[in-house]
Amino acid sequence: MKVCIRGAAEDVKLGDIQEVCVEVDRILVPTDGSEPSVAATEFAVVMAKTFGATLKAIYVDTGYEQLEYPEEAMDEELWEGVHPSIKGLAIAKTMCERNGVECSVEIVKGGVAKRIVATAIEWEADMIVIGDTGRTGLKRIALGSVAETVVKGSPIPVLVIKQD
């Protein structure tokens, strides 16, 4: 769906203002089941519903452990001890179903930021919506930021949902 508004950049004269349009048909949301990724998933579902877009939720398996593909959402009581990939993808699928949004889920393998960007490009996503913990200082330096790496490496627009 194409959405248009009247707008202008700061350096444009008022007489030059034209209709600004954006078309969003595919939204990619990476999830690891964490609170920031669930917040990003919620936002992505709202955007997908607003634009009439399709959503794809992915979990990036770095290869450290074998994962199972989530065939269906699990009851809330069963989350303890469940691998975050299954939790995050099941939450995404359930949010989409309950909000009338077309959705697919997938586990991809490789380096996290690199696979997020590659999947977005391969799937021809119009936007990536990703969660960020909002770490600062030494914690950010020590742990890095997947969201920051995706923003820097993606040719596709990235919306970062920050969580303190």
PDB file of C-alpha atoms in Angstrom:
ATOM      1  CA  MET A   1       0.000   0.000   0.000  1.00  0.00           C
ATOM      2  CA  LYS A   2       1.221   3.481  -0.807  1.00  0.00           C
ATOM      3  CA  VAL A   3       0.818   6.175   1.850  1.00  0.00           C
ATOM      4  CA  CYS A   4       1.223   9.836   0.913  1.00  0.00           C
ATOM      5  CA  ILE A   5       1.517  13.036   2.949  1.00  0.00           C
ATOM      6  CA  ARG A   6       2.365  16.639   2.207  1.00  0.00           C
ATOM      7  CA  GLY A   7       5.881  17.446   3.382  1.00  0.00           C
ATOM      8  CA  ALA A   8       9.260  18.952   2.622  1.00  0.00           C
ATOM      9  CA  ALA A   9      12.874  18.686   3.663  1.00  0.00           C
ATOM     10  CA  GLU A  10      14.403  21.616   5.579  1.00  0.00           C
ATOM     11  CA  ASP A  11      16.256  22.990   2.565  1.00  0.00           C
ATOM     12  CA  VAL A  12      13.178  23.004   0.308  1.00  0.00           C
ATOM     13  CA  LYS A  13      11.266  26.249  -0.258  1.00  0.00           C
ATOM     14  CA  LEU A  14       7.596  26.261   0.720  1.00  0.00           C
ATOM     15  CA  GLY A  15       6.579  26.585  -2.919  1.00  0.00           C
ATOM     16  CA  ASP A  16       8.481  23.376  -3.732  1.00  0.00           C
ATOM     17  CA  ILE A  17       6.533  21.161  -1.314  1.00  0.00           C
ATOM     18  CA  GLN A  18       5.168  18.111  -3.077  1.00  0.00           C
ATOM     19  CA  GLU A  19       3.286  15.042  -1.993  1.00  0.00           C
ATOM     20  CA  VAL A  20       5.609  12.548  -0.283  1.00  0.00           C
ATOM     21  CA  CYS A  21       4.783   8.881  -0.740  1.00  0.00           C
ATOM     22  CA  VAL A  22       6.140   5.646   0.658  1.00  0.00           C
ATOM     23  CA  GLU A  23       5.148   2.127  -0.247  1.00  0.00           C
ATOM     24  CA  VAL A  24       5.675  -0.619   2.315  1.00  0.00           C
ATOM     25  CA  ASP A  25       4.646  -4.108   1.243  1.00  0.00           C
ATOM     26  CA  ARG A  26       7.166  -6.271   3.155  1.00  0.00           C
ATOM     27  CA  ILE A  27       8.473  -5.781   6.683  1.00  0.00           C
ATOM     28  CA  LEU A  28      11.250  -7.931   8.144  1.00  0.00           C
ATOM     29  CA  VAL A  29      11.514  -8.238  11.922  1.00  0.00           C
ATOM     30  CA  PRO A  30      14.386 -10.189  13.488  1.00  0.00           C
ATOM     31  CA  THR A  31      13.535 -11.698  16.865  1.00  0.00           C
ATOM     32  CA  ASP A  32      15.375 -13.562  19.581  1.00  0.00           C
ATOM     33  CA  GLY A  33      12.486 -13.681  22.050  1.00  0.00           C
ATOM     34  CA  SER A  34      13.939 -10.858  24.179  1.00  0.00           C
ATOM     35  CA  GLU A  35      11.863  -7.920  25.440  1.00  0.00           C
ATOM     36  CA  PRO A  36      13.357  -5.493  22.882  1.00  0.00           C
ATOM     37  CA  SER A  37      12.652  -7.873  20.006  1.00  0.00           C
ATOM     38  CA  VAL A  38       9.074  -8.460  21.201  1.00  0.00           C
ATOM     39  CA  ALA A  39       8.587  -4.657  21.374  1.00  0.00           C
ATOM     40  CA  ALA A  40       9.925  -4.416  17.804  1.00  0.00           C
ATOM     41  CA  THR A  41       7.590  -7.215  16.734  1.00  0.00           C
ATOM     42  CA  GLU A  42       4.589  -5.367  18.199  1.00  0.00           C
ATOM     43  CA  PHE A  43       5.570  -2.216  16.312  1.00  0.00           C
ATOM     44  CA  ALA A  44       6.178  -4.163  13.092  1.00  0.00           C
ATOM     45  CA  VAL A  45       2.730  -5.788  13.338  1.00  0.00           C
ATOM     46  CA  VAL A  46       1.107  -2.365  13.813  1.00  0.00           C
ATOM     47  CA  MET A  47       2.986  -1.024  10.782  1.00  0.00           C
ATOM     48  CA  ALA A  48       2.118  -4.086   8.692  1.00  0.00           C
ATOM     49  CA  LYS A  49      -1.553  -3.735   9.594  1.00  0.00           C
ATOM     50  CA  THR A  50      -1.485   0.001   8.834  1.00  0.00           C
ATOM     51  CA  PHE A  51       0.217  -0.453   5.440  1.00  0.00           C
ATOM     52  CA  GLY A  52      -1.481  -3.744   4.560  1.00  0.00           C
ATOM     53  CA  ALA A  53       2.008  -5.245   4.389  1.00  0.00           C
ATOM     54  CA  THR A  54       3.299  -8.787   4.826  1.00  0.00           C
ATOM     55  CA  LEU A  55       5.572  -9.444   7.792  1.00  0.00           C
ATOM     56  CA  LYS A  56       8.422 -11.925   7.994  1.00  0.00           C
ATOM     57  CA  ALA A  57       9.900 -12.759  11.403  1.00  0.00           C
ATOM     58  CA  ILE A  58      13.317 -14.393  11.509  1.00  0.00           C
ATOM     59  CA  TYR A  59      15.597 -15.828  14.137  1.00  0.00           C
ATOM     60  CA  VAL A  60      19.284 -16.039  13.267  1.00  0.00           C
ATOM     61  CA  ASP A  61      20.863 -19.302  14.388  1.00  0.00           C
ATOM     62  CA  THR A  62      24.575 -18.746  14.868  1.00  0.00           C
ATOM     63  CA  GLY A  63      25.159 -22.489  14.777  1.00  0.00           C
ATOM     64  CA  TYR A  64      25.933 -22.929  18.448  1.00  0.00           C
ATOM     65  CA  GLU A  65      23.013 -25.225  19.093  1.00  0.00           C
ATOM     66  CA  GLN A  66      20.441 -27.172  17.145  1.00  0.00           C
ATOM     67  CA  LEU A  67      17.063 -25.495  16.871  1.00  0.00           C
ATOM     68  CA  GLU A  68      13.602 -26.779  16.131  1.00  0.00           C
ATOM     69  CA  TYR A  69      11.170 -24.993  13.853  1.00  0.00           C
ATOM     70  CA  PRO A  70       8.071 -23.710  15.664  1.00  0.00           C
ATOM     71  CA  GLU A  71       5.080 -25.369  14.037  1.00  0.00           C
ATOM     72  CA  GLU A  72       2.534 -23.653  16.248  1.00  0.00           C
ATOM     73  CA  ALA A  73       2.340 -21.229  19.160  1.00  0.00           C
ATOM     74  CA  MET A  74       2.767 -22.694  22.605  1.00  0.00           C
ATOM     75  CA  ASP A  75       0.755 -21.952  25.730  1.00  0.00           C
ATOM     76  CA  GLU A  76       2.180 -19.161  27.881  1.00  0.00           C
ATOM     77  CA  GLU A  77       2.843 -21.575  30.746  1.00  0.00           C
ATOM     78  CA  LEU A  78       5.323 -23.493  28.597  1.00  0.00           C
ATOM     79  CA  TRP A  79       7.740 -20.605  27.889  1.00  0.00           C
ATOM     80  CA  GLU A  80      10.153 -21.388  30.708  1.00  0.00           C
ATOM     81  CA  GLY A  81      13.065 -23.360  29.326  1.00  0.00           C
ATOM     82  CA  VAL A  82      11.965 -22.877  25.701  1.00  0.00           C
ATOM     83  CA  HIS A  83      14.618 -21.714  23.257  1.00  0.00           C
ATOM     84  CA  PRO A  84      14.162 -17.986  22.465  1.00  0.00           C
ATOM     85  CA  SER A  85      13.904 -18.625  18.733  1.00  0.00           C
ATOM     86  CA  ILE A  86      10.752 -20.633  19.224  1.00  0.00           C
ATOM     87  CA  LYS A  87       9.342 -18.093  21.676  1.00  0.00           C
ATOM     88  CA  GLY A  88      10.090 -15.063  19.485  1.00  0.00           C
ATOM     89  CA  LEU A  89       8.818 -16.641  16.278  1.00  0.00           C
ATOM     90  CA  ALA A  90       5.703 -18.042  17.971  1.00  0.00           C
ATOM     91  CA  ILE A  91       4.937 -14.614  19.480  1.00  0.00           C
ATOM     92  CA  ALA A  92       5.336 -12.981  16.061  1.00  0.00           C
ATOM     93  CA  LYS A  93       3.105 -15.548  14.361  1.00  0.00           C
ATOM     94  CA  THR A  94       0.432 -15.224  17.062  1.00  0.00           C
ATOM     95  CA  MET A  95       0.479 -11.398  16.997  1.00  0.00           C
ATOM     96  CA  CYS A  96       0.053 -11.464  13.233  1.00  0.00           C
ATOM     97  CA  GLU A  97      -2.780 -13.990  13.292  1.00  0.00           C
ATOM     98  CA  ARG A  98      -4.668 -12.103  16.006  1.00  0.00           C
ATOM     99  CA  ASN A  99      -4.303  -8.827  14.092  1.00  0.00           C
ATOM    100  CA  GLY A 100      -5.067 -10.046  10.580  1.00  0.00           C
ATOM    101  CA  VAL A 101      -1.532  -9.597   9.260  1.00  0.00           C
ATOM    102  CA  GLU A 102      -0.024 -12.016   6.741  1.00  0.00           C
ATOM    103  CA  CYS A 103       3.115 -13.457   8.336  1.00  0.00           C
ATOM    104  CA  SER A 104       5.805 -16.049   7.844  1.00  0.00           C
ATOM    105  CA  VAL A 105       8.535 -17.176  10.221  1.00  0.00           C
ATOM    106  CA  GLU A 106      11.958 -18.565   9.433  1.00  0.00           C
ATOM    107  CA  ILE A 107      15.177 -19.620  11.105  1.00  0.00           C
ATOM    108  CA  VAL A 108      18.255 -18.539   9.156  1.00  0.00           C
ATOM    109  CA  LYS A 109      21.847 -19.526   9.872  1.00  0.00           C
ATOM    110  CA  GLY A 110      24.971 -17.383  10.080  1.00  0.00           C
ATOM    111  CA  GLY A 111      26.247 -14.181  11.617  1.00  0.00           C
ATOM    112  CA  VAL A 112      23.371 -12.252  13.136  1.00  0.00           C
ATOM    113  CA  ALA A 113      23.632  -8.769  11.587  1.00  0.00           C
ATOM    114  CA  LYS A 114      24.913 -10.080   8.250  1.00  0.00           C
ATOM    115  CA  ARG A 115      22.059 -12.604   7.921  1.00  0.00           C
ATOM    116  CA  ILE A 116      19.426 -10.026   8.902  1.00  0.00           C
ATOM    117  CA  VAL A 117      20.557  -7.700   6.118  1.00  0.00           C
ATOM    118  CA  ALA A 118      21.019 -10.544   3.611  1.00  0.00           C
ATOM    119  CA  THR A 119      17.556 -11.966   4.366  1.00  0.00           C
ATOM    120  CA  ALA A 120      15.982  -8.520   3.990  1.00  0.00           C
ATOM    121  CA  ILE A 121      17.655  -8.088   0.608  1.00  0.00           C
ATOM    122  CA  GLU A 122      16.802 -11.623  -0.589  1.00  0.00           C
ATOM    123  CA  TRP A 123      13.169 -11.274   0.521  1.00  0.00           C
ATOM    124  CA  GLU A 124      13.020  -7.769  -1.009  1.00  0.00           C
ATOM    125  CA  ALA A 125      11.863  -6.193   2.261  1.00  0.00           C
ATOM    126  CA  ASP A 126      10.857  -2.549   2.201  1.00  0.00           C
ATOM    127  CA  MET A 127      11.792  -2.068   5.849  1.00  0.00           C
ATOM    128  CA  ILE A 128      13.530  -3.786   8.759  1.00  0.00           C
ATOM    129  CA  VAL A 129      12.116  -3.237  12.261  1.00  0.00           C
ATOM    130  CA  ILE A 130      14.604  -4.253  14.957  1.00  0.00           C
ATOM    131  CA  GLY A 131      14.725  -3.990  18.744  1.00  0.00           C
ATOM    132  CA  ASP A 132      17.617  -2.461  20.660  1.00  0.00           C
ATOM    133  CA  THR A 133      18.368  -2.620  24.367  1.00  0.00           C
ATOM    134  CA  GLY A 134      19.595   0.960  24.474  1.00  0.00           C
ATOM    135  CA  ARG A 135      22.890   0.017  26.144  1.00  0.00           C
ATOM    136  CA  THR A 136      25.399   2.814  26.487  1.00  0.00           C
ATOM    137  CA  GLY A 137      29.000   3.226  27.566  1.00  0.00           C
ATOM    138  CA  LEU A 138      31.122   0.185  28.368  1.00  0.00           C
ATOM    139  CA  LYS A 139      28.249  -2.296  28.087  1.00  0.00           C
ATOM    140  CA  ARG A 140      27.633  -1.209  24.488  1.00  0.00           C
ATOM    141  CA  ILE A 141      31.332  -1.328  23.648  1.00  0.00           C
ATOM    142  CA  ALA A 142      31.770  -4.767  25.232  1.00  0.00           C
ATOM    143  CA  LEU A 143      28.625  -6.349  23.842  1.00  0.00           C
ATOM    144  CA  GLY A 144      28.287  -4.470  20.554  1.00  0.00           C
ATOM    145  CA  SER A 145      24.993  -3.627  18.984  1.00  0.00           C
ATOM    146  CA  VAL A 146      23.317  -5.811  16.397  1.00  0.00           C
ATOM    147  CA  ALA A 147      20.839  -3.016  15.668  1.00  0.00           C
ATOM    148  CA  GLU A 148      23.646  -0.520  15.022  1.00  0.00           C
ATOM    149  CA  THR A 149      25.460  -2.959  12.736  1.00  0.00           C
ATOM    150  CA  VAL A 150      22.240  -3.605  10.789  1.00  0.00           C
ATOM    151  CA  VAL A 151      21.594   0.145  10.436  1.00  0.00           C
ATOM    152  CA  LYS A 152      25.120   0.715   9.139  1.00  0.00           C
ATOM    153  CA  GLY A 153      25.101  -2.272   6.782  1.00  0.00           C
ATOM    154  CA  SER A 154      21.604  -2.171   5.346  1.00  0.00           C
ATOM    155  CA  PRO A 155      20.642  -0.546   2.066  1.00  0.00           C
ATOM    156  CA  ILE A 156      17.024  -0.973   3.239  1.00  0.00           C
ATOM    157  CA  PRO A 157      15.466   1.477   5.730  1.00  0.00           C
ATOM    158  CA  VAL A 158      15.810   0.270   9.340  1.00  0.00           C
ATOM    159  CA  LEU A 159      13.518   1.337  12.161  1.00  0.00           C
ATOM    160  CA  VAL A 160      15.086   0.763  15.592  1.00  0.00           C
ATOM    161  CA  ILE A 161      12.721   0.317  18.529  1.00  0.00           C
ATOM    162  CA  LYS A 162      14.709   1.269  21.630  1.00  0.00           C
ATOM    163  CA  GLN A 163      14.023  -0.153  25.041  1.00  0.00           C
ATOM    164  CA  ASP A 164      15.721   1.081  28.203  1.00  0.00           C
TER     165      ASP A 164
END
